[in-house]
Short mmCIF file of C-alpha atoms in Angstrom, two decimals:
data_model
loop_
_atom_site.label_atom_id
_atom_site.label_comp_id
_atom_site.label_asym_id
_atom_site.label_seq_id
_atom_site.Cartn_x
_atom_site.Cartn_y
_atom_site.Cartn_z
CA MET A 9 -28.73 -22.64 1.16
CA LYS A 10 -30.12 -19.12 0.87
CA ILE A 11 -27.50 -16.46 0.16
CA LEU A 12 -28.63 -12.85 0.38
CA GLY A 13 -26.95 -10.14 -1.70
CA ILE A 14 -26.91 -6.49 -0.64
CA ILE A 15 -25.45 -3.60 -2.65
CA ALA A 16 -24.09 -0.78 -0.53
CA GLU A 17 -21.62 2.02 0.03
CA TYR A 18 -21.79 2.31 3.85
CA ASN A 19 -20.43 5.83 3.75
CA PRO A 20 -20.37 5.51 6.74
CA PHE A 21 -22.25 2.49 8.13
CA HIS A 22 -25.13 3.69 10.35
CA ASN A 23 -28.22 2.46 12.18
CA GLY A 24 -30.33 2.51 9.02
CA HIS A 25 -27.90 0.09 7.38
CA PHE A 26 -27.98 -2.15 10.44
CA TYR A 27 -31.79 -2.17 10.30
CA GLN A 28 -31.73 -3.07 6.60
CA ILE A 29 -29.42 -6.05 7.07
CA GLN A 30 -31.40 -7.44 9.98
CA LYS A 31 -34.75 -6.91 8.25
CA ALA A 32 -33.47 -8.39 4.98
CA LYS A 33 -32.21 -11.51 6.74
CA GLN A 34 -35.57 -11.84 8.44
CA ILE A 35 -37.72 -11.59 5.31
CA THR A 36 -35.48 -13.84 3.20
CA ASN A 37 -34.50 -16.31 5.94
CA ALA A 38 -30.96 -16.08 4.58
CA ASP A 39 -28.15 -18.33 5.75
CA ALA A 40 -25.48 -15.79 4.81
CA VAL A 41 -25.16 -12.18 3.61
CA ILE A 42 -22.77 -11.11 0.88
CA VAL A 43 -22.37 -7.36 0.45
CA VAL A 44 -21.16 -5.79 -2.78
CA MET A 45 -19.62 -2.53 -1.60
CA SER A 46 -18.11 0.43 -3.42
CA GLY A 47 -14.41 0.85 -2.80
CA ASN A 48 -12.70 4.14 -2.04
CA PHE A 49 -14.84 6.28 -4.37
CA VAL A 50 -18.62 6.30 -4.47
CA GLN A 51 -21.50 6.86 -6.86
CA ARG A 52 -22.06 10.52 -5.92
CA GLY A 53 -18.70 11.25 -7.52
CA GLU A 54 -16.90 11.67 -4.19
CA PRO A 55 -14.27 9.87 -2.14
CA ALA A 56 -15.66 7.65 0.59
CA ILE A 57 -15.24 9.34 3.96
CA LEU A 58 -13.55 6.15 5.26
CA ASP A 59 -11.43 3.73 3.25
CA LYS A 60 -12.87 0.45 1.99
CA TRP A 61 -11.23 -1.78 4.61
CA THR A 62 -12.53 0.36 7.48
CA ARG A 63 -16.06 0.26 6.04
CA THR A 64 -15.72 -3.48 5.47
CA HIS A 65 -14.86 -3.90 9.17
CA MET A 66 -17.99 -1.92 10.08
CA ALA A 67 -20.18 -4.11 7.86
CA LEU A 68 -18.78 -7.39 9.19
CA CYS A 69 -19.38 -6.23 12.76
CA SER A 70 -22.99 -5.44 11.89
CA GLY A 71 -24.42 -8.48 10.13
CA ALA A 72 -22.54 -8.94 6.84
CA ASP A 73 -20.70 -12.24 6.37
CA ILE A 74 -18.61 -11.45 3.29
CA VAL A 75 -17.82 -8.09 1.67
CA ILE A 76 -16.73 -8.01 -1.96
CA GLU A 77 -15.61 -4.94 -3.85
CA LEU A 78 -17.60 -3.23 -6.58
CA PRO A 79 -14.92 -2.19 -9.10
CA VAL A 80 -14.30 1.56 -9.20
CA LEU A 81 -15.30 1.63 -12.86
CA TYR A 82 -18.91 0.87 -11.78
CA ALA A 83 -18.81 2.53 -8.36
CA THR A 84 -18.25 5.97 -9.90
CA ALA A 85 -20.75 5.57 -12.75
CA SER A 86 -24.37 6.66 -13.17
CA ALA A 87 -27.16 4.76 -11.40
CA GLU A 88 -27.73 2.55 -14.45
CA TYR A 89 -24.11 1.41 -14.75
CA PHE A 90 -23.56 1.27 -10.98
CA ALA A 91 -26.57 -1.02 -10.59
CA HIS A 92 -25.73 -3.19 -13.59
CA GLY A 93 -22.14 -3.72 -12.45
CA ALA A 94 -23.22 -4.73 -8.95
CA ILE A 95 -26.09 -6.97 -10.07
CA LYS A 96 -23.90 -8.62 -12.71
CA LEU A 97 -21.29 -9.41 -10.06
CA LEU A 98 -23.91 -11.04 -7.82
CA HIS A 99 -25.47 -12.89 -10.77
CA ASP A 100 -22.13 -14.14 -12.13
CA ALA A 101 -21.15 -15.39 -8.69
CA GLY A 102 -23.81 -18.06 -9.30
CA MET A 103 -24.78 -18.59 -5.67
CA ILE A 104 -26.92 -15.58 -4.69
CA THR A 105 -30.56 -16.58 -4.24
CA ASP A 106 -32.03 -13.26 -3.08
CA ILE A 107 -31.25 -9.56 -3.17
CA CYS A 108 -32.70 -6.91 -0.89
CA PHE A 109 -32.47 -3.16 -1.33
CA GLY A 110 -34.01 -0.11 0.28
CA SER A 111 -36.51 2.17 -1.42
CA GLU A 112 -38.66 5.08 -0.42
CA LEU A 113 -41.66 3.24 -1.86
CA GLY A 114 -41.15 -0.05 -0.02
CA GLU A 115 -43.21 -2.07 -2.56
CA ILE A 116 -41.66 -4.28 -5.21
CA ALA A 117 -44.56 -4.53 -7.71
CA PRO A 118 -44.71 -0.86 -8.86
CA LEU A 119 -40.92 -0.73 -9.08
CA GLN A 120 -40.93 -3.92 -11.15
CA GLN A 121 -43.54 -2.49 -13.52
CA ILE A 122 -41.48 0.66 -14.04
CA ALA A 123 -38.36 -1.42 -14.68
CA GLU A 124 -40.19 -3.45 -17.32
CA LEU A 125 -41.47 -0.29 -19.05
CA LEU A 126 -38.03 1.32 -19.07
CA LEU A 127 -36.45 -1.84 -20.41
CA GLU A 128 -39.05 -2.20 -23.14
CA GLU A 129 -38.94 1.52 -24.07
CA PRO A 130 -42.19 1.63 -26.08
CA GLU A 131 -42.27 4.14 -28.93
CA PRO A 132 -44.53 6.68 -27.14
CA PHE A 133 -42.06 6.75 -24.25
CA ARG A 134 -39.08 7.30 -26.55
CA GLN A 135 -40.82 10.17 -28.31
CA LEU A 136 -41.74 11.87 -25.05
CA LEU A 137 -38.22 11.37 -23.71
CA LYS A 138 -36.72 12.96 -26.81
CA GLN A 139 -39.02 15.97 -26.50
CA CYS A 140 -38.16 16.44 -22.83
CA LEU A 141 -34.43 16.24 -23.47
CA GLN A 142 -34.73 18.85 -26.21
CA SER A 143 -36.16 21.23 -23.60
CA GLY A 144 -32.80 21.18 -21.81
CA ILE A 145 -33.62 19.30 -18.60
CA SER A 146 -31.53 16.44 -17.19
CA TYR A 147 -31.94 12.89 -18.44
CA ALA A 148 -33.29 11.75 -15.07
CA SER A 149 -35.98 14.44 -15.01
CA ALA A 150 -36.88 13.83 -18.66
CA ARG A 151 -37.21 10.11 -18.09
CA SER A 152 -39.39 10.59 -15.02
CA PHE A 153 -41.74 12.95 -16.83
CA ALA A 154 -42.02 10.76 -19.95
CA LEU A 155 -42.66 7.68 -17.88
CA SER A 156 -45.33 9.38 -15.77
CA GLN A 157 -47.33 10.12 -18.92
CA LEU A 158 -47.59 6.39 -19.60
CA TYR A 159 -47.70 5.20 -16.01
CA PRO A 160 -49.09 7.97 -13.76
CA ALA A 161 -48.13 6.11 -10.58
CA ALA A 162 -44.48 6.70 -11.52
CA LYS A 163 -44.86 10.48 -11.26
CA ASP A 164 -43.12 10.81 -7.92
CA ILE A 165 -41.30 7.50 -7.72
CA LEU A 166 -38.30 8.30 -9.90
CA PHE A 167 -37.55 11.60 -8.17
CA GLN A 168 -36.33 9.72 -5.08
CA SER A 169 -32.78 8.39 -4.95
CA ASN A 170 -33.36 4.93 -3.52
CA ASN A 171 -36.32 4.29 -5.83
CA ILE A 172 -34.13 5.16 -8.82
CA LEU A 173 -31.50 2.65 -7.81
CA ALA A 174 -34.15 0.04 -7.01
CA VAL A 175 -35.57 0.32 -10.52
CA GLU A 176 -32.08 0.03 -12.00
CA TYR A 177 -31.40 -3.12 -9.95
CA LEU A 178 -34.63 -4.64 -11.26
CA LYS A 179 -33.82 -3.64 -14.84
CA SER A 180 -30.46 -5.34 -14.57
CA LEU A 181 -31.99 -8.53 -13.17
CA LEU A 182 -34.35 -8.57 -16.15
CA LYS A 183 -31.57 -7.93 -18.66
CA LEU A 184 -29.53 -10.78 -17.25
CA ASN A 185 -32.58 -13.05 -17.00
CA SER A 186 -31.38 -13.66 -13.46
CA ALA A 187 -33.03 -16.10 -11.08
CA ILE A 188 -32.10 -13.90 -8.08
CA ARG A 189 -35.29 -12.99 -6.20
CA PRO A 190 -35.67 -9.25 -5.48
CA HIS A 191 -37.06 -7.77 -2.25
CA THR A 192 -37.33 -4.18 -1.07
CA ILE A 193 -37.52 -2.58 2.37
CA ALA A 194 -39.06 0.84 2.97
CA ARG A 195 -36.40 3.35 3.91
CA LYS A 196 -36.79 4.50 7.50
CA GLY A 197 -35.80 7.81 9.07
CA SER A 198 -34.25 10.77 7.25
CA CYS A 199 -34.32 11.27 3.51
CA TYR A 200 -31.23 10.37 1.50
CA ASN A 201 -30.05 13.99 1.18
CA ASP A 202 -31.18 15.20 4.63
CA THR A 203 -28.33 17.04 6.37
CA THR A 204 -29.82 17.14 9.88
CA LEU A 205 -29.14 14.59 12.61
CA GLN A 206 -32.60 13.16 13.16
CA PRO A 207 -33.45 9.63 14.35
CA MET A 208 -32.13 7.11 11.79
CA ALA A 209 -29.97 9.87 10.34
CA SER A 210 -28.83 9.67 6.72
CA ALA A 211 -25.23 9.09 5.68
CA THR A 212 -25.28 12.62 4.22
CA ALA A 213 -26.11 14.09 7.63
CA LEU A 214 -23.41 12.00 9.30
CA ARG A 215 -20.76 13.08 6.78
CA ASN A 216 -21.82 16.68 7.25
CA ALA A 217 -21.42 16.37 11.04
CA ILE A 218 -18.01 14.73 10.69
CA PHE A 219 -16.92 17.50 8.31
CA GLN A 220 -17.90 20.01 11.00
CA ASN A 221 -15.97 18.02 13.63
CA ARG A 222 -19.16 17.19 15.58
CA LEU A 223 -18.07 13.62 16.12
CA LYS A 224 -19.67 13.08 19.52
CA GLU A 225 -23.09 14.07 18.16
CA ILE A 226 -23.21 11.15 15.76
CA GLU A 227 -22.46 8.43 18.29
CA VAL A 228 -26.12 7.52 18.80
CA HIS A 229 -26.62 7.18 15.05
CA LEU A 230 -24.09 4.36 14.56
CA PRO A 231 -23.91 0.86 16.03
CA PRO A 232 -21.43 1.04 18.94
CA ALA A 233 -18.77 -1.07 17.20
CA CYS A 234 -19.00 1.12 14.08
CA TYR A 235 -18.61 4.31 16.09
CA ASP A 236 -15.49 2.89 17.74
CA ILE A 237 -14.06 1.91 14.35
CA LEU A 238 -14.80 5.39 12.99
CA CYS A 239 -13.09 7.11 15.94
CA GLN A 240 -10.07 4.82 15.66
CA SER A 241 -9.70 5.57 11.95
CA ILE A 242 -9.84 9.32 12.59
CA THR A 243 -7.38 9.05 15.50
CA GLN A 244 -4.94 7.13 13.29
CA GLY A 245 -5.17 9.83 10.62
CA LYS A 246 -6.63 7.57 7.94
CA ALA A 247 -9.83 9.62 7.82
CA PRO A 248 -11.93 11.59 7.19
CA ILE A 249 -11.48 12.24 3.48
CA PHE A 250 -13.63 14.71 1.53
CA LEU A 251 -13.91 15.88 -2.06
CA ASN A 252 -12.25 19.25 -1.41
CA HIS A 253 -9.07 17.42 -0.34
CA PHE A 254 -8.57 16.62 -4.03
CA THR A 255 -8.74 20.20 -5.32
CA ASP A 256 -5.04 20.29 -6.31
CA ALA A 257 -5.30 16.83 -7.88
CA PHE A 258 -8.30 17.90 -9.97
CA HIS A 259 -6.42 20.97 -11.19
CA TYR A 260 -3.40 18.87 -12.12
CA SER A 261 -5.60 16.37 -13.94
CA ILE A 262 -7.37 19.03 -16.01
CA ARG A 263 -4.12 20.85 -16.83
CA THR A 264 -2.56 17.65 -18.13
CA HIS A 265 -5.52 16.85 -20.39
CA SER A 266 -6.67 18.70 -23.47
CA PRO A 267 -10.36 19.53 -24.00
CA GLU A 268 -10.31 17.07 -26.88
CA SER A 269 -8.97 14.23 -24.75
CA ILE A 270 -11.65 14.48 -22.08
CA LYS A 271 -14.34 13.92 -24.70
CA ASN A 272 -13.46 10.27 -24.09
CA ILE A 273 -14.98 10.52 -20.61
CA PHE A 274 -18.54 9.34 -20.07
CA ASP A 275 -21.16 12.13 -20.27
CA VAL A 276 -18.72 14.67 -21.73
CA LYS A 277 -20.63 15.86 -24.79
CA GLU A 278 -22.35 18.89 -26.28
CA GLY A 279 -19.36 21.10 -25.52
CA LEU A 280 -19.25 20.23 -21.81
CA GLU A 281 -15.46 19.92 -22.06
CA ASN A 282 -15.23 23.66 -22.81
CA ARG A 283 -17.41 24.53 -19.83
CA ILE A 284 -15.20 22.37 -17.61
CA TYR A 285 -12.04 24.14 -18.77
CA LYS A 286 -13.58 27.57 -18.32
CA ALA A 287 -14.61 26.62 -14.78
CA PHE A 288 -11.07 25.59 -13.86
CA ASP A 289 -9.67 28.71 -15.51
CA THR A 290 -11.86 31.06 -13.46
CA ASN A 291 -12.20 29.19 -10.13
CA TYR A 292 -9.89 27.36 -7.77
CA ASP A 293 -12.01 25.65 -5.09
CA ILE A 294 -13.52 22.41 -6.35
CA ASN A 295 -16.96 23.25 -4.95
CA ASP A 296 -16.97 26.57 -6.84
CA ILE A 297 -15.87 24.75 -9.97
CA ILE A 298 -18.72 22.26 -9.71
CA SER A 299 -21.23 25.05 -9.08
CA PHE A 300 -19.96 26.83 -12.20
CA ILE A 301 -20.28 23.75 -14.42
CA LYS A 302 -23.63 22.36 -13.29
CA THR A 303 -26.82 23.18 -15.17
CA LYS A 304 -30.36 21.83 -15.37
CA ARG A 305 -29.07 19.36 -17.94
CA TYR A 306 -25.98 18.41 -15.92
CA PRO A 307 -26.76 18.17 -12.18
CA GLN A 308 -24.10 18.31 -9.49
CA THR A 309 -23.62 14.59 -8.90
CA GLN A 310 -23.22 13.97 -12.63
CA ILE A 311 -20.55 16.67 -12.83
CA GLN A 312 -18.76 15.20 -9.81
CA ARG A 313 -18.74 11.76 -11.43
CA THR A 314 -17.37 13.23 -14.65
CA LEU A 315 -14.55 15.06 -12.87
CA LEU A 316 -13.75 11.95 -10.85
CA GLN A 317 -13.56 9.81 -13.99
CA ILE A 318 -11.14 12.36 -15.47
CA LEU A 319 -9.02 12.24 -12.31
CA LEU A 320 -9.02 8.44 -12.16
CA GLN A 321 -8.57 8.14 -15.95
CA ILE A 322 -11.63 5.99 -16.57
CA PRO A 323 -12.58 6.40 -20.26
CA LYS A 324 -16.02 5.70 -21.63
CA ARG A 325 -14.78 2.81 -23.77
CA GLU A 326 -13.72 0.92 -20.62
CA ILE A 327 -17.15 1.34 -19.00
CA LEU A 328 -18.90 0.16 -22.16
CA PHE A 329 -16.51 -2.76 -22.70
CA PHE A 330 -16.76 -4.20 -19.19
CA ARG A 331 -20.53 -3.80 -19.25
CA GLN A 332 -20.70 -6.30 -22.10
CA ILE A 333 -18.53 -9.08 -20.65
CA PRO A 334 -18.94 -11.35 -17.61
CA SER A 335 -17.46 -10.15 -14.34
CA PRO A 336 -13.70 -10.87 -14.55
CA TYR A 337 -13.27 -11.66 -10.83
CA VAL A 338 -14.57 -11.39 -7.27
CA ARG A 339 -12.32 -9.36 -5.00
CA VAL A 340 -12.91 -10.15 -1.31
CA LEU A 341 -12.35 -7.26 1.10
CA GLY A 342 -13.25 -9.23 4.23
CA PHE A 343 -15.24 -12.07 5.76
CA ARG A 344 -16.38 -13.64 9.00
CA ARG A 345 -14.29 -16.73 9.73
CA GLU A 346 -17.31 -18.94 10.42
CA LYS A 347 -18.51 -18.26 6.85
CA GLN A 348 -15.18 -18.95 5.21
CA HIS A 349 -16.58 -22.03 3.47
CA ILE A 350 -18.66 -19.74 1.24
CA LEU A 351 -15.47 -18.39 -0.32
CA ALA A 352 -14.90 -21.82 -1.86
CA MET A 353 -18.37 -21.64 -3.39
CA LEU A 354 -17.55 -18.24 -4.90
CA LYS A 355 -14.36 -19.64 -6.38
CA ASN A 356 -16.33 -22.24 -8.32
CA LYS A 357 -17.83 -19.58 -10.61
CA LEU A 358 -15.38 -16.68 -10.89
CA PRO A 359 -11.67 -16.10 -10.25
CA LEU A 360 -11.42 -15.27 -6.55
CA LEU A 361 -9.01 -12.50 -5.60
CA THR A 362 -8.13 -12.74 -1.92
CA ASN A 363 -4.43 -11.89 -2.23
CA PRO A 364 -4.03 -8.88 -4.55
CA LYS A 365 -0.30 -9.56 -4.91
CA GLN A 366 -1.26 -12.56 -7.05
CA TYR A 367 -3.61 -10.68 -9.37
CA GLN A 368 -1.36 -11.09 -12.42
CA THR A 369 -1.43 -14.88 -12.10
CA VAL A 370 -5.02 -15.31 -10.86
CA LEU A 371 -6.71 -12.99 -13.37
CA ASP A 372 -6.92 -12.98 -17.15
CA LYS A 373 -6.04 -9.95 -19.28
CA ASN A 374 -9.43 -8.27 -18.73
CA GLY A 375 -9.31 -8.91 -15.00
CA GLN A 376 -5.80 -7.48 -14.75
CA SER A 377 -6.87 -4.36 -16.64
CA LEU A 378 -9.88 -3.82 -14.37
CA PHE A 379 -7.89 -4.41 -11.19
CA SER A 380 -5.17 -2.03 -12.37
CA LEU A 381 -7.78 0.72 -12.26
CA GLU A 382 -8.43 -0.27 -8.65
CA ILE A 383 -4.77 -0.04 -7.71
CA LYS A 384 -4.46 3.41 -9.25
CA SER A 385 -7.65 4.77 -7.69
CA THR A 386 -6.62 3.49 -4.24
CA ASP A 387 -3.24 5.22 -4.53
CA ILE A 388 -4.96 8.48 -5.50
CA TYR A 389 -7.45 8.14 -2.65
CA PHE A 390 -4.81 7.76 0.04
CA MET A 391 -3.03 10.92 -1.14
CA ALA A 392 -5.69 12.73 0.93
CA SER A 393 -5.21 10.85 4.21
CA PRO A 394 -4.60 13.28 7.11
CA ASN A 395 -1.66 11.15 8.30
CA LYS A 396 0.98 11.08 5.57
CA ILE A 397 2.10 7.59 6.55
CA TYR A 398 -0.89 6.36 4.51
CA HIS A 399 0.27 8.20 1.39
CA ARG A 400 2.42 5.21 0.45
CA PHE A 401 1.96 3.54 -2.93
CA ASN A 402 0.24 0.19 -3.37
CA GLN A 403 -2.13 0.23 -0.38
CA ASP A 404 -4.12 -2.47 -2.20
CA PHE A 405 -1.16 -4.77 -1.59
CA LEU A 406 -0.30 -3.52 1.89
CA GLN A 407 -3.74 -3.70 3.53
CA PRO A 408 -4.79 -7.23 4.54
CA MET A 409 -8.28 -8.64 4.17
CA VAL A 410 -10.51 -7.95 7.15
CA MET A 411 -11.22 -11.19 9.04
CA ILE A 412 -13.26 -11.32 12.22
CA SER A 413 -15.00 -13.94 14.38
CA SER A 414 -18.47 -13.80 15.89
CA ASP A 415 -17.15 -12.92 19.33
CA LYS A 416 -14.73 -10.25 18.12
CA THR A 417 -14.74 -6.95 16.24
#
């Protein structure tokens, strides 16, 4: 049996995602598709515009068979840790035969070569990287420049978001010596950060339109079932949720931490904690705060991730610890009933969490610790729901798994 793995955020699910799933199934001849999806917070350091169960419903209506959750500890981390957490989860599941991801390049061989070079880190590369970092530019820019000196074809590749993630996926497969076969599909339509509603519009453009209350304009850019699910979620007052909705929460979080204590957060170094405190002391709006903090060395998305990790209380030691151990569990967010037999296959390799109320008996100490972060982050996320009925504690225990059949959505 061929089982295809896809790593995604679906924030929100759109026509480009639908194309990727269908194309990936075609080129791999997969019997089933398992999606590893970020939960309620995503890798850009932002809340997902729709909660994880709503996005799971969208995915299952559009070609996914099972959706499992990428723990928030990885979902809010840098590309390297995000990719490693997701790949490790697929690898440890022990049943994934293939993985398919989008890239601007659309060719696996050059991406594989870059991954091998970055994993090997030859001495000339390390020296160039050190020199670039000393000039004050970001790590991503320094790495791209250093690599292009050794491998000129990489000059433009690592300046594009999907290519960066693709390389990190490949690096992680190599590190794990995984037998999962990688495939890539050329990204179609708008660029990742494009804010205009063009054919095959980006998730960024769709979020921007939703923020501006231009809901009708995005209908053609989503599969019909997904558009209906989106509208229902907004009507119910579960969504949309944006970063600025957490402005008060960010202020509370910073005011209840000392500059010394937030040094324990990933990427807080070189006095960044002082810059963060000065920003909160002189600005109120979270977007103004982020603009104040960011520099060439610390780009906006990195700052957003840092602030989110402070808010969610995710210390660096936790990220580093869980990176080194096998995945503690597989948490299922939803599945198609005709593929339910695959859940039993998942259970053969890792503890399977389908009923969160049982997490203290199903999971070991490490698993309980990791899932506790999930519970806390979900409770924080739902504080921003437009309808206050969703502000209740313990939504991870109140929301059921999403289960659908082929003839229903």
